[in-house]
CSV table of C-alpha atoms in Angstrom, one decimal:
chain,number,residue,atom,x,y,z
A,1,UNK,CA,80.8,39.9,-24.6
A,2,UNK,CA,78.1,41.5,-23.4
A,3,UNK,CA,80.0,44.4,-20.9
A,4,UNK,CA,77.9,46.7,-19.6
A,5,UNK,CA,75.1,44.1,-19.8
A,6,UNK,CA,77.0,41.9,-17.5
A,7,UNK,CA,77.5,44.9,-15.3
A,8,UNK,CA,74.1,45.2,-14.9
A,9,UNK,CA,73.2,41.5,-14.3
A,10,UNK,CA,75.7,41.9,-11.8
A,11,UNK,CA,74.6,44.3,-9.9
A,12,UNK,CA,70.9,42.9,-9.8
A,13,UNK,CA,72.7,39.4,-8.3
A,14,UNK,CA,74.4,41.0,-5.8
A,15,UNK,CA,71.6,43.4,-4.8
A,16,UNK,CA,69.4,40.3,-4.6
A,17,UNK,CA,72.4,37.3,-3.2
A,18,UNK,CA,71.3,38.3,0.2
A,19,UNK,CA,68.0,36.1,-0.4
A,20,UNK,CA,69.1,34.3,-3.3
A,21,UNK,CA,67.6,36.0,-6.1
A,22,UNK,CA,64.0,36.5,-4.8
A,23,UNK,CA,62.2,39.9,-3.6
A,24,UNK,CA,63.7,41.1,-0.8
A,25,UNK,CA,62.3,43.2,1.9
A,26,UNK,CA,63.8,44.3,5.6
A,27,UNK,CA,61.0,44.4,7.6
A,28,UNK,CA,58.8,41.5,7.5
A,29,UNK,CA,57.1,42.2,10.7
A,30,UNK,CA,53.9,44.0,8.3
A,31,UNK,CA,54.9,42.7,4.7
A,32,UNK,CA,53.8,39.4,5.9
A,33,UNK,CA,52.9,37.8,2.0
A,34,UNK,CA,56.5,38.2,1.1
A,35,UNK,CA,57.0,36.1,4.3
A,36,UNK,CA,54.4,32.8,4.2
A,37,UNK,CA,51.6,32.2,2.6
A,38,UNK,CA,50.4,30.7,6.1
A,39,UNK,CA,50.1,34.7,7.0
A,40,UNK,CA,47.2,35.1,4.8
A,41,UNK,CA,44.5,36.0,7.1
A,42,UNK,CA,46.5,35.6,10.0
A,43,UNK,CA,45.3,39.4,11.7
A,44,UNK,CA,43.4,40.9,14.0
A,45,UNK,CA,40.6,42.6,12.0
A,46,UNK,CA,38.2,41.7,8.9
A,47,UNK,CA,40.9,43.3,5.9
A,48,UNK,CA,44.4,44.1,5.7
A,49,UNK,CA,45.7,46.3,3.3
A,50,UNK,CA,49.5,46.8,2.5
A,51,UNK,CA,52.2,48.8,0.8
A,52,UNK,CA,56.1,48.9,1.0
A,53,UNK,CA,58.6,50.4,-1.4
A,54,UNK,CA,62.5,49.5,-1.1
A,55,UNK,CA,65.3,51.4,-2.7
A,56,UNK,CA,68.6,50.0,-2.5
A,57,UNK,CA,71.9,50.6,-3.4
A,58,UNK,CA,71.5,54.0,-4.7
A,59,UNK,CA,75.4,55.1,-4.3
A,60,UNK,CA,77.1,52.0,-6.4
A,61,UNK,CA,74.4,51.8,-9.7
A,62,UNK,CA,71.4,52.6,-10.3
A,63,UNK,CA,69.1,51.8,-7.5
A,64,UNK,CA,67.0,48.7,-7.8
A,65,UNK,CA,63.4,49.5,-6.8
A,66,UNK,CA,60.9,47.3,-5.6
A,67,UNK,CA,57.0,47.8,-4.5
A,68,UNK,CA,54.8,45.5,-3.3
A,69,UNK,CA,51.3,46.0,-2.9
A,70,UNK,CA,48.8,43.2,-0.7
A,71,UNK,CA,45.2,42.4,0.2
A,72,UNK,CA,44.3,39.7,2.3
A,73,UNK,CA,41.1,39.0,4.3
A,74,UNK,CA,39.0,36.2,6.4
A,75,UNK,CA,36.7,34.4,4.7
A,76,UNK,CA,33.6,32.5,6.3
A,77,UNK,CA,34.6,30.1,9.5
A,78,UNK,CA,34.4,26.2,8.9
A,79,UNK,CA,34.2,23.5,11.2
A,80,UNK,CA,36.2,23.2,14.7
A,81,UNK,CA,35.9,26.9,14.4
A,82,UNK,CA,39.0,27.5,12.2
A,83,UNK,CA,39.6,30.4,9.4
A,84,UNK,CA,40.9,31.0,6.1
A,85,UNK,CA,42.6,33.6,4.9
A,86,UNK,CA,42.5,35.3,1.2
A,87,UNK,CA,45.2,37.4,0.0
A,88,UNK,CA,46.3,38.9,-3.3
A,89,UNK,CA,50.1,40.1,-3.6
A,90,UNK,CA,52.1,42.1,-6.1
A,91,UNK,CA,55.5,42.7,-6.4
A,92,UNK,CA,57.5,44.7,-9.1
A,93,UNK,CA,61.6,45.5,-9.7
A,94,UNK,CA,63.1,47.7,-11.4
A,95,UNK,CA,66.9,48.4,-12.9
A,96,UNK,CA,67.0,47.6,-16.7
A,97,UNK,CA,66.2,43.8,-15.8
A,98,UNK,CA,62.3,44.4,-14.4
A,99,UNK,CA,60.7,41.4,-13.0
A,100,UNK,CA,57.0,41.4,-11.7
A,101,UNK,CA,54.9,38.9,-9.7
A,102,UNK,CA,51.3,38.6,-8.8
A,103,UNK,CA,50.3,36.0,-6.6
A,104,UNK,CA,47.0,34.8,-4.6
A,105,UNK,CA,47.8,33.0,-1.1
A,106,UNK,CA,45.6,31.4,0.5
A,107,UNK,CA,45.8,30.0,4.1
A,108,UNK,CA,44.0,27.7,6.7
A,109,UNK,CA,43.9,28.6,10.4
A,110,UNK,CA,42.9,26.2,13.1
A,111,UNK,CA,42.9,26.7,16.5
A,112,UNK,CA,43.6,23.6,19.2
A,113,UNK,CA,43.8,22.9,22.8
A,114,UNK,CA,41.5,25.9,23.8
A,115,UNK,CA,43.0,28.4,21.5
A,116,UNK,CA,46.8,28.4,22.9
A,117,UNK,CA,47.8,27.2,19.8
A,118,UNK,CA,46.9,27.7,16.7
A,119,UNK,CA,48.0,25.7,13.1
A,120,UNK,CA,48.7,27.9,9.3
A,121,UNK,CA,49.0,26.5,6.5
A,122,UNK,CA,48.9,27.9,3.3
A,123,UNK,CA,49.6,27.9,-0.5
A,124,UNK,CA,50.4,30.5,-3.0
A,125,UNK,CA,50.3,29.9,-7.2
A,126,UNK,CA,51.9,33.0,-8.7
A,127,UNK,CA,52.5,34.4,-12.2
A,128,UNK,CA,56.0,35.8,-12.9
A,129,UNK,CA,57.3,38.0,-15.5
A,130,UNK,CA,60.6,39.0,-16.3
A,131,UNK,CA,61.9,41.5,-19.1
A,132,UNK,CA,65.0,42.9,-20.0
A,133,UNK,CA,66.0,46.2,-22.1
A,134,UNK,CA,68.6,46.0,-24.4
A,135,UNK,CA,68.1,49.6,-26.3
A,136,UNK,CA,70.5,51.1,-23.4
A,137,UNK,CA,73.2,48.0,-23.4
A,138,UNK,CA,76.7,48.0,-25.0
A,139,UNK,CA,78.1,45.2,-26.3
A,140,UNK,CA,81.8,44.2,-26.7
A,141,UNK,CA,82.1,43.8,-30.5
A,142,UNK,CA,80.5,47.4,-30.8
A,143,UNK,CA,84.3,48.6,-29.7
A,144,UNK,CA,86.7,48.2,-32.3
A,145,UNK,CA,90.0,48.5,-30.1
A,146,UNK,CA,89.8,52.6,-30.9
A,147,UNK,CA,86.8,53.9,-30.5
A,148,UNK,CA,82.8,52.5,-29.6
A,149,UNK,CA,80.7,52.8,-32.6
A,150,UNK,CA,77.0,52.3,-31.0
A,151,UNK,CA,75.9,51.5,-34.7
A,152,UNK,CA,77.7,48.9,-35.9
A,153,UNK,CA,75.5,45.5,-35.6
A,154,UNK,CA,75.9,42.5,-33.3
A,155,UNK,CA,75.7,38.5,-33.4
A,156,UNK,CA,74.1,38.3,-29.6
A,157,UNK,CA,70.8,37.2,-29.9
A,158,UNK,CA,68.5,39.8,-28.5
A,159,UNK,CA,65.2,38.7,-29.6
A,160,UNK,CA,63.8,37.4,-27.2
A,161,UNK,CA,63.8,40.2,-24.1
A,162,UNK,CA,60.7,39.2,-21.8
A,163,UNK,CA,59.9,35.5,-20.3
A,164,UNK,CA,56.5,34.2,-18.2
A,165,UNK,CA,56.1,31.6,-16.0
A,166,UNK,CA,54.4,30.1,-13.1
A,167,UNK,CA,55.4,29.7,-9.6
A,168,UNK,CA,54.6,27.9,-6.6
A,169,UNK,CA,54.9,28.7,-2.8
A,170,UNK,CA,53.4,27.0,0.4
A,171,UNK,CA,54.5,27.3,4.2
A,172,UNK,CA,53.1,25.9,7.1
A,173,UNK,CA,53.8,27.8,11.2
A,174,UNK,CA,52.1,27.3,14.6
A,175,UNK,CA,51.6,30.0,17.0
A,176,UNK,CA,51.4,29.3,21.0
A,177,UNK,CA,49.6,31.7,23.3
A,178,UNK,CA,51.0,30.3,27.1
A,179,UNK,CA,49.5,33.3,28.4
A,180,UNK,CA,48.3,37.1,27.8
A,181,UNK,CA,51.0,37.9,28.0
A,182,UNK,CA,53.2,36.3,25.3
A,183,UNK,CA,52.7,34.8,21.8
A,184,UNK,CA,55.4,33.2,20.3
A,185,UNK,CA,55.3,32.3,16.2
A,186,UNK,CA,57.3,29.5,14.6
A,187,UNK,CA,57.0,28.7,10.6
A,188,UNK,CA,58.6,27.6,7.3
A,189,UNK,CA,58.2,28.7,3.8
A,190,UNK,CA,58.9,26.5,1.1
A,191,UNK,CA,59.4,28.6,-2.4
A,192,UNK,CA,59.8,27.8,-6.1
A,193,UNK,CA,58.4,24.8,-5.7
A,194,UNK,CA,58.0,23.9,-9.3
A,195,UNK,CA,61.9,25.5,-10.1
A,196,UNK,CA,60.3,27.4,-12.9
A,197,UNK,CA,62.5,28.0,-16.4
A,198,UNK,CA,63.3,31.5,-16.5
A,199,UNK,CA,65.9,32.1,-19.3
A,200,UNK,CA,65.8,34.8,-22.0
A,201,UNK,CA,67.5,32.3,-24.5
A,202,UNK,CA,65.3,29.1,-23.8
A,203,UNK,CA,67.4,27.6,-22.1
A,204,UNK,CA,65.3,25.0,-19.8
A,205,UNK,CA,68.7,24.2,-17.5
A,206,UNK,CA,68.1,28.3,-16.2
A,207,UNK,CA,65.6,27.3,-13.2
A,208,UNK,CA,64.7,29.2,-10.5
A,209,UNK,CA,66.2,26.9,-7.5
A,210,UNK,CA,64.0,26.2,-4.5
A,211,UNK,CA,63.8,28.6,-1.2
A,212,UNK,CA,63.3,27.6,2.0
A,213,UNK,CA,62.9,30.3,4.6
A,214,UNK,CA,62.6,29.6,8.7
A,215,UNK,CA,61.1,32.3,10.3
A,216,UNK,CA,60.7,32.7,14.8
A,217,UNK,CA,59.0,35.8,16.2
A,218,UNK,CA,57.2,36.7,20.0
A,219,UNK,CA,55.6,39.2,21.6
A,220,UNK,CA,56.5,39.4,25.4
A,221,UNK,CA,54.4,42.1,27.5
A,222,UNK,CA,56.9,43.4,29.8
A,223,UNK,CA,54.9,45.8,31.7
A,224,UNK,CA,51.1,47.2,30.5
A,225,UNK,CA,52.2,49.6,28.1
A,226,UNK,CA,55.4,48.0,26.8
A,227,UNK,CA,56.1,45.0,24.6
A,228,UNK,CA,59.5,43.7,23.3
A,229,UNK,CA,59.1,41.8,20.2
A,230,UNK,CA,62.2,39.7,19.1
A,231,UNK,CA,62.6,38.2,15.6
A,232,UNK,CA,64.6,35.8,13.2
A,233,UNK,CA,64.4,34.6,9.7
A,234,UNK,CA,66.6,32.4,8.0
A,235,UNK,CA,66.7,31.7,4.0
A,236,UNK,CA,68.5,29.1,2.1
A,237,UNK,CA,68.8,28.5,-1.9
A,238,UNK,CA,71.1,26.6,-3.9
A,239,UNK,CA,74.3,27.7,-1.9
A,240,UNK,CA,72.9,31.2,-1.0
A,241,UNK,CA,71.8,31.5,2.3
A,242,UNK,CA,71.2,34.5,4.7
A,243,UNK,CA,70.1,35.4,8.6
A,244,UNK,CA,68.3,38.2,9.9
A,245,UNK,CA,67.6,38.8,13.4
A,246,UNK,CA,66.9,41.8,15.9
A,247,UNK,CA,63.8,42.9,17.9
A,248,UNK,CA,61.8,46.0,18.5
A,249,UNK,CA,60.0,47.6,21.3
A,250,UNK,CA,56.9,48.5,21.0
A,251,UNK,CA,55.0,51.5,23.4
A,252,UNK,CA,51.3,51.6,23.7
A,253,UNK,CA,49.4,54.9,24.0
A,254,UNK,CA,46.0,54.6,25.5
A,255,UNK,CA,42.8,56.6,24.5
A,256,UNK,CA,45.3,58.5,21.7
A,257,UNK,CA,45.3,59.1,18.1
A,258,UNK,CA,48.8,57.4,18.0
A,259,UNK,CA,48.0,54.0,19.5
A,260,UNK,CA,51.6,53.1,19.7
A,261,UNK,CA,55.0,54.0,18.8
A,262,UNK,CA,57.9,51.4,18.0
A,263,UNK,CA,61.7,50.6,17.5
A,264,UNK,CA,64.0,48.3,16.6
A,265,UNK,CA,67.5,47.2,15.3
A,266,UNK,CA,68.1,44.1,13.3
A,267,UNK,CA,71.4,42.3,11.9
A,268,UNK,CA,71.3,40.5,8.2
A,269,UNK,CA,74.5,38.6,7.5
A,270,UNK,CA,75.6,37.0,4.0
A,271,UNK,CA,79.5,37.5,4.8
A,272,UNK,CA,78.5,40.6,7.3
A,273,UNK,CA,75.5,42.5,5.2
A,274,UNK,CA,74.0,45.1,7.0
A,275,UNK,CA,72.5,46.5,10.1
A,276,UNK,CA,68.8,47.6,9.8
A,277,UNK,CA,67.2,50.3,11.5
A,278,UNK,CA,63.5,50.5,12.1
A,279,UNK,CA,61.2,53.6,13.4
A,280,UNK,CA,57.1,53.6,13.2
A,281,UNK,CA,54.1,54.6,14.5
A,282,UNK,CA,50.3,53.9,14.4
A,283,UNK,CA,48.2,56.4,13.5
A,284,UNK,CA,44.4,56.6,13.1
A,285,UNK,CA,44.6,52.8,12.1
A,286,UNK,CA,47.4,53.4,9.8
A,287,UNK,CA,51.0,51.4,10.6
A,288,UNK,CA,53.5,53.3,9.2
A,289,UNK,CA,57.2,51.5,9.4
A,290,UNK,CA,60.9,52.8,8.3
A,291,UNK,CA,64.2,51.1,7.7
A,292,UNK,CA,67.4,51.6,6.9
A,293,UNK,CA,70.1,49.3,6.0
A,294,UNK,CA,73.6,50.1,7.0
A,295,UNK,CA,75.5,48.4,4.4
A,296,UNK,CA,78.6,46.7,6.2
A,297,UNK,CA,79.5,44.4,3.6
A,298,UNK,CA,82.8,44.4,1.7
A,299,UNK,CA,80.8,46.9,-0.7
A,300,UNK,CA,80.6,49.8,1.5
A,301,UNK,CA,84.0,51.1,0.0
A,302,UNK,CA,81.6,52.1,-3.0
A,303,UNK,CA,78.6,52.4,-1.2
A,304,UNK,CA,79.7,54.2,1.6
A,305,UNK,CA,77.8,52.6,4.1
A,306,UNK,CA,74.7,53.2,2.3
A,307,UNK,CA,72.4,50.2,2.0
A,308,UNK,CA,68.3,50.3,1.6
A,309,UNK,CA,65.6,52.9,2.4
A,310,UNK,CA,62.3,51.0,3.2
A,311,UNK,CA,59.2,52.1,3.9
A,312,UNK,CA,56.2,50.1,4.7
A,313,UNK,CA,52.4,51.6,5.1
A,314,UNK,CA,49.6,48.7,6.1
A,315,UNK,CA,46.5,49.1,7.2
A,316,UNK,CA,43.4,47.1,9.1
A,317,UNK,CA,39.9,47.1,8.5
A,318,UNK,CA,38.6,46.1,12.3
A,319,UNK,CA,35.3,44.0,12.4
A,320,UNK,CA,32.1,45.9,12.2
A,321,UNK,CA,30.9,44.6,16.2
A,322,UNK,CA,33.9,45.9,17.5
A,323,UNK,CA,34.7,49.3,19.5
A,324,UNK,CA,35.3,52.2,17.2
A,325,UNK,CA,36.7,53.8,19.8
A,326,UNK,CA,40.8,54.5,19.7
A,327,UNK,CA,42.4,52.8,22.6
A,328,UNK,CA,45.9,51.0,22.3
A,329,UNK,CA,46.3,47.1,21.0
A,330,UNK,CA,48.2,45.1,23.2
A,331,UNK,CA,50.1,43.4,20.5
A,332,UNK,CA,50.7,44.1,17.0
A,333,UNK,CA,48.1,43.2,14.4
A,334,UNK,CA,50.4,41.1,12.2
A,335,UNK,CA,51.6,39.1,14.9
């Protein structure tokens, strides 16, 4: 019996149930890869740079880490005046079990009935790796009812520690622009596609089960220099399955350095989960964003109501023919 290896595994499930085993980020306002392929491209500007780090669950084990770094860009217009979108994303874990994935969405954007609505679609081939080191493990066999004797040899098969394999994601949403002064976004991701094999003992029953994530968002101009955008995402795999939904506010700033300042609160449920908080700014062309999950689950009694820190920093390239000057963007880029 593998005991402080199951520990371990268990840990990683638990910190990753709430979206069924996949990377998990709280904000997915600006890490918009993790979210849909469709989002590829889908910006206000030429490039889009960004970068968010999670730690989570520092107070029950070690903390499970996870970065994620993204590119994505628009690529020459085709007919009826649509757009694609190129993007490059990589994520990386890490807690004994590391797993890393570096995937290249790529999305379709057309616009229809005068630009009020607009179609994504988009598709995302991925290479996964996943590894797993044994050297700091304990094993059951190595206690002989008296005392642990790290030396002693075991029958576990421990050979084979890292596996790779190919993924597959698509999604597909449709935005609709009634007016200037709201945008409303509906779309679905469909993930794991090809249920990749993913065992450490070739076993080719130990597939990574399909994901299918809903996601809703708007932005709703309430008066010139104030916008309240609401948001909802819901996830489902195997018999895991998790909601998140919330808003922010969002004050502009004209003719200043900080363009706009936002807010928001946001409530993630897989048997009560957590309550995230969000602060963040603009600055110089820089979106900075920070969260913090409120752990409410039956865990907090060892977390102590400590959940995630998250921070995301993204960042757009504007086209070359427009202003340079700062003024304040009615509506977020990502949206």
């Amino acid at each position: 019996m593998r005991k402080k290896l199951l520990t371990y595994l268990f840990f990683f499930f638990l910190v990753r149930s709430v979206i069924a085993q996949d990377i998990h980020f709280s904000n997915f306002y600006s890490n918009t890869l993790n979210l849909n392929p469709a989002e590829s491209g889908f910006f206000t500007g030429r490039h889009r740079f960004c970068l968010a780090y999670r730690d989570q669950y520092r107070t029950v084990a070690r903390p499970y880490k996870t970065l994620a770094a993204s590119y994505d860009r628009k690529i020459a217009k085709r007919t009826m005046n649509s757009m694609f979108g190129l993007g490059i994303l990589l994520d990386a874990g890490d807690a004994n079990y590391t797993t890393v994935q570096f995937g290249i969405p790529l999305a379709h954007h057309i616009p229809l009935a005068g630009k009020t609505i607009l179609i994504s679609y988009g598709i995302m081939p991925a290479i996964h790796h996943s590894s797993i080191d044994y050297s700091n493990l304990t094993f059951g066999e190595q206690f002989n009812g008296i005392q642990f004797i790290p030396d002693i040899e075991i029958s576990e098969d421990v050979d084979m520690n890292s596996v790779l394999y190919c993924n597959i994601d698509a999604g597909a949403q449709i935005t609709y622009k009634p007016s200037k002064t709201q945008t409303y976004t509906l779309g679905m991701a469909w993930n794991n596609i090809n249920k990749p094999t993913m065992s450490f003992f070739k076993d080719n029953d130990a597939q990574l089960r399909q994901r299918v994530l809903l996601h809703a968002s708007g932005i709703i101009s309430i008066t010139s220099t104030f916008d309240v955008v609401p948001g909802a995402k819901i996830q489902f795999q195997g018999k895991q399955h998790e909601f998140q939904f919330g808003g922010m506010g969002i004050y502009y700033f004209p003719k200043s350095t900080i363009s706009q300042g936002q807010a928001g609160i946001w409530f993630r449920s897989k048997n009560k989960d957590a309550v995230i908080f969000g602060l963040g700014a603009q600055y110089s062309g820089f979106d900075i964003m920070l969260n913090y999950d409120l752990n409410i689950s039956k865990l907090h009694t060892a977390s102590n109501f400590h959940g995630a820190f998250e921070i995301t920093l993204s960042y757009i390239v504007e086209d070359q023919n427009r202003s340079k000057r700062m003024t304040a963007i009615r509506c977020p880029h990502t949206l």
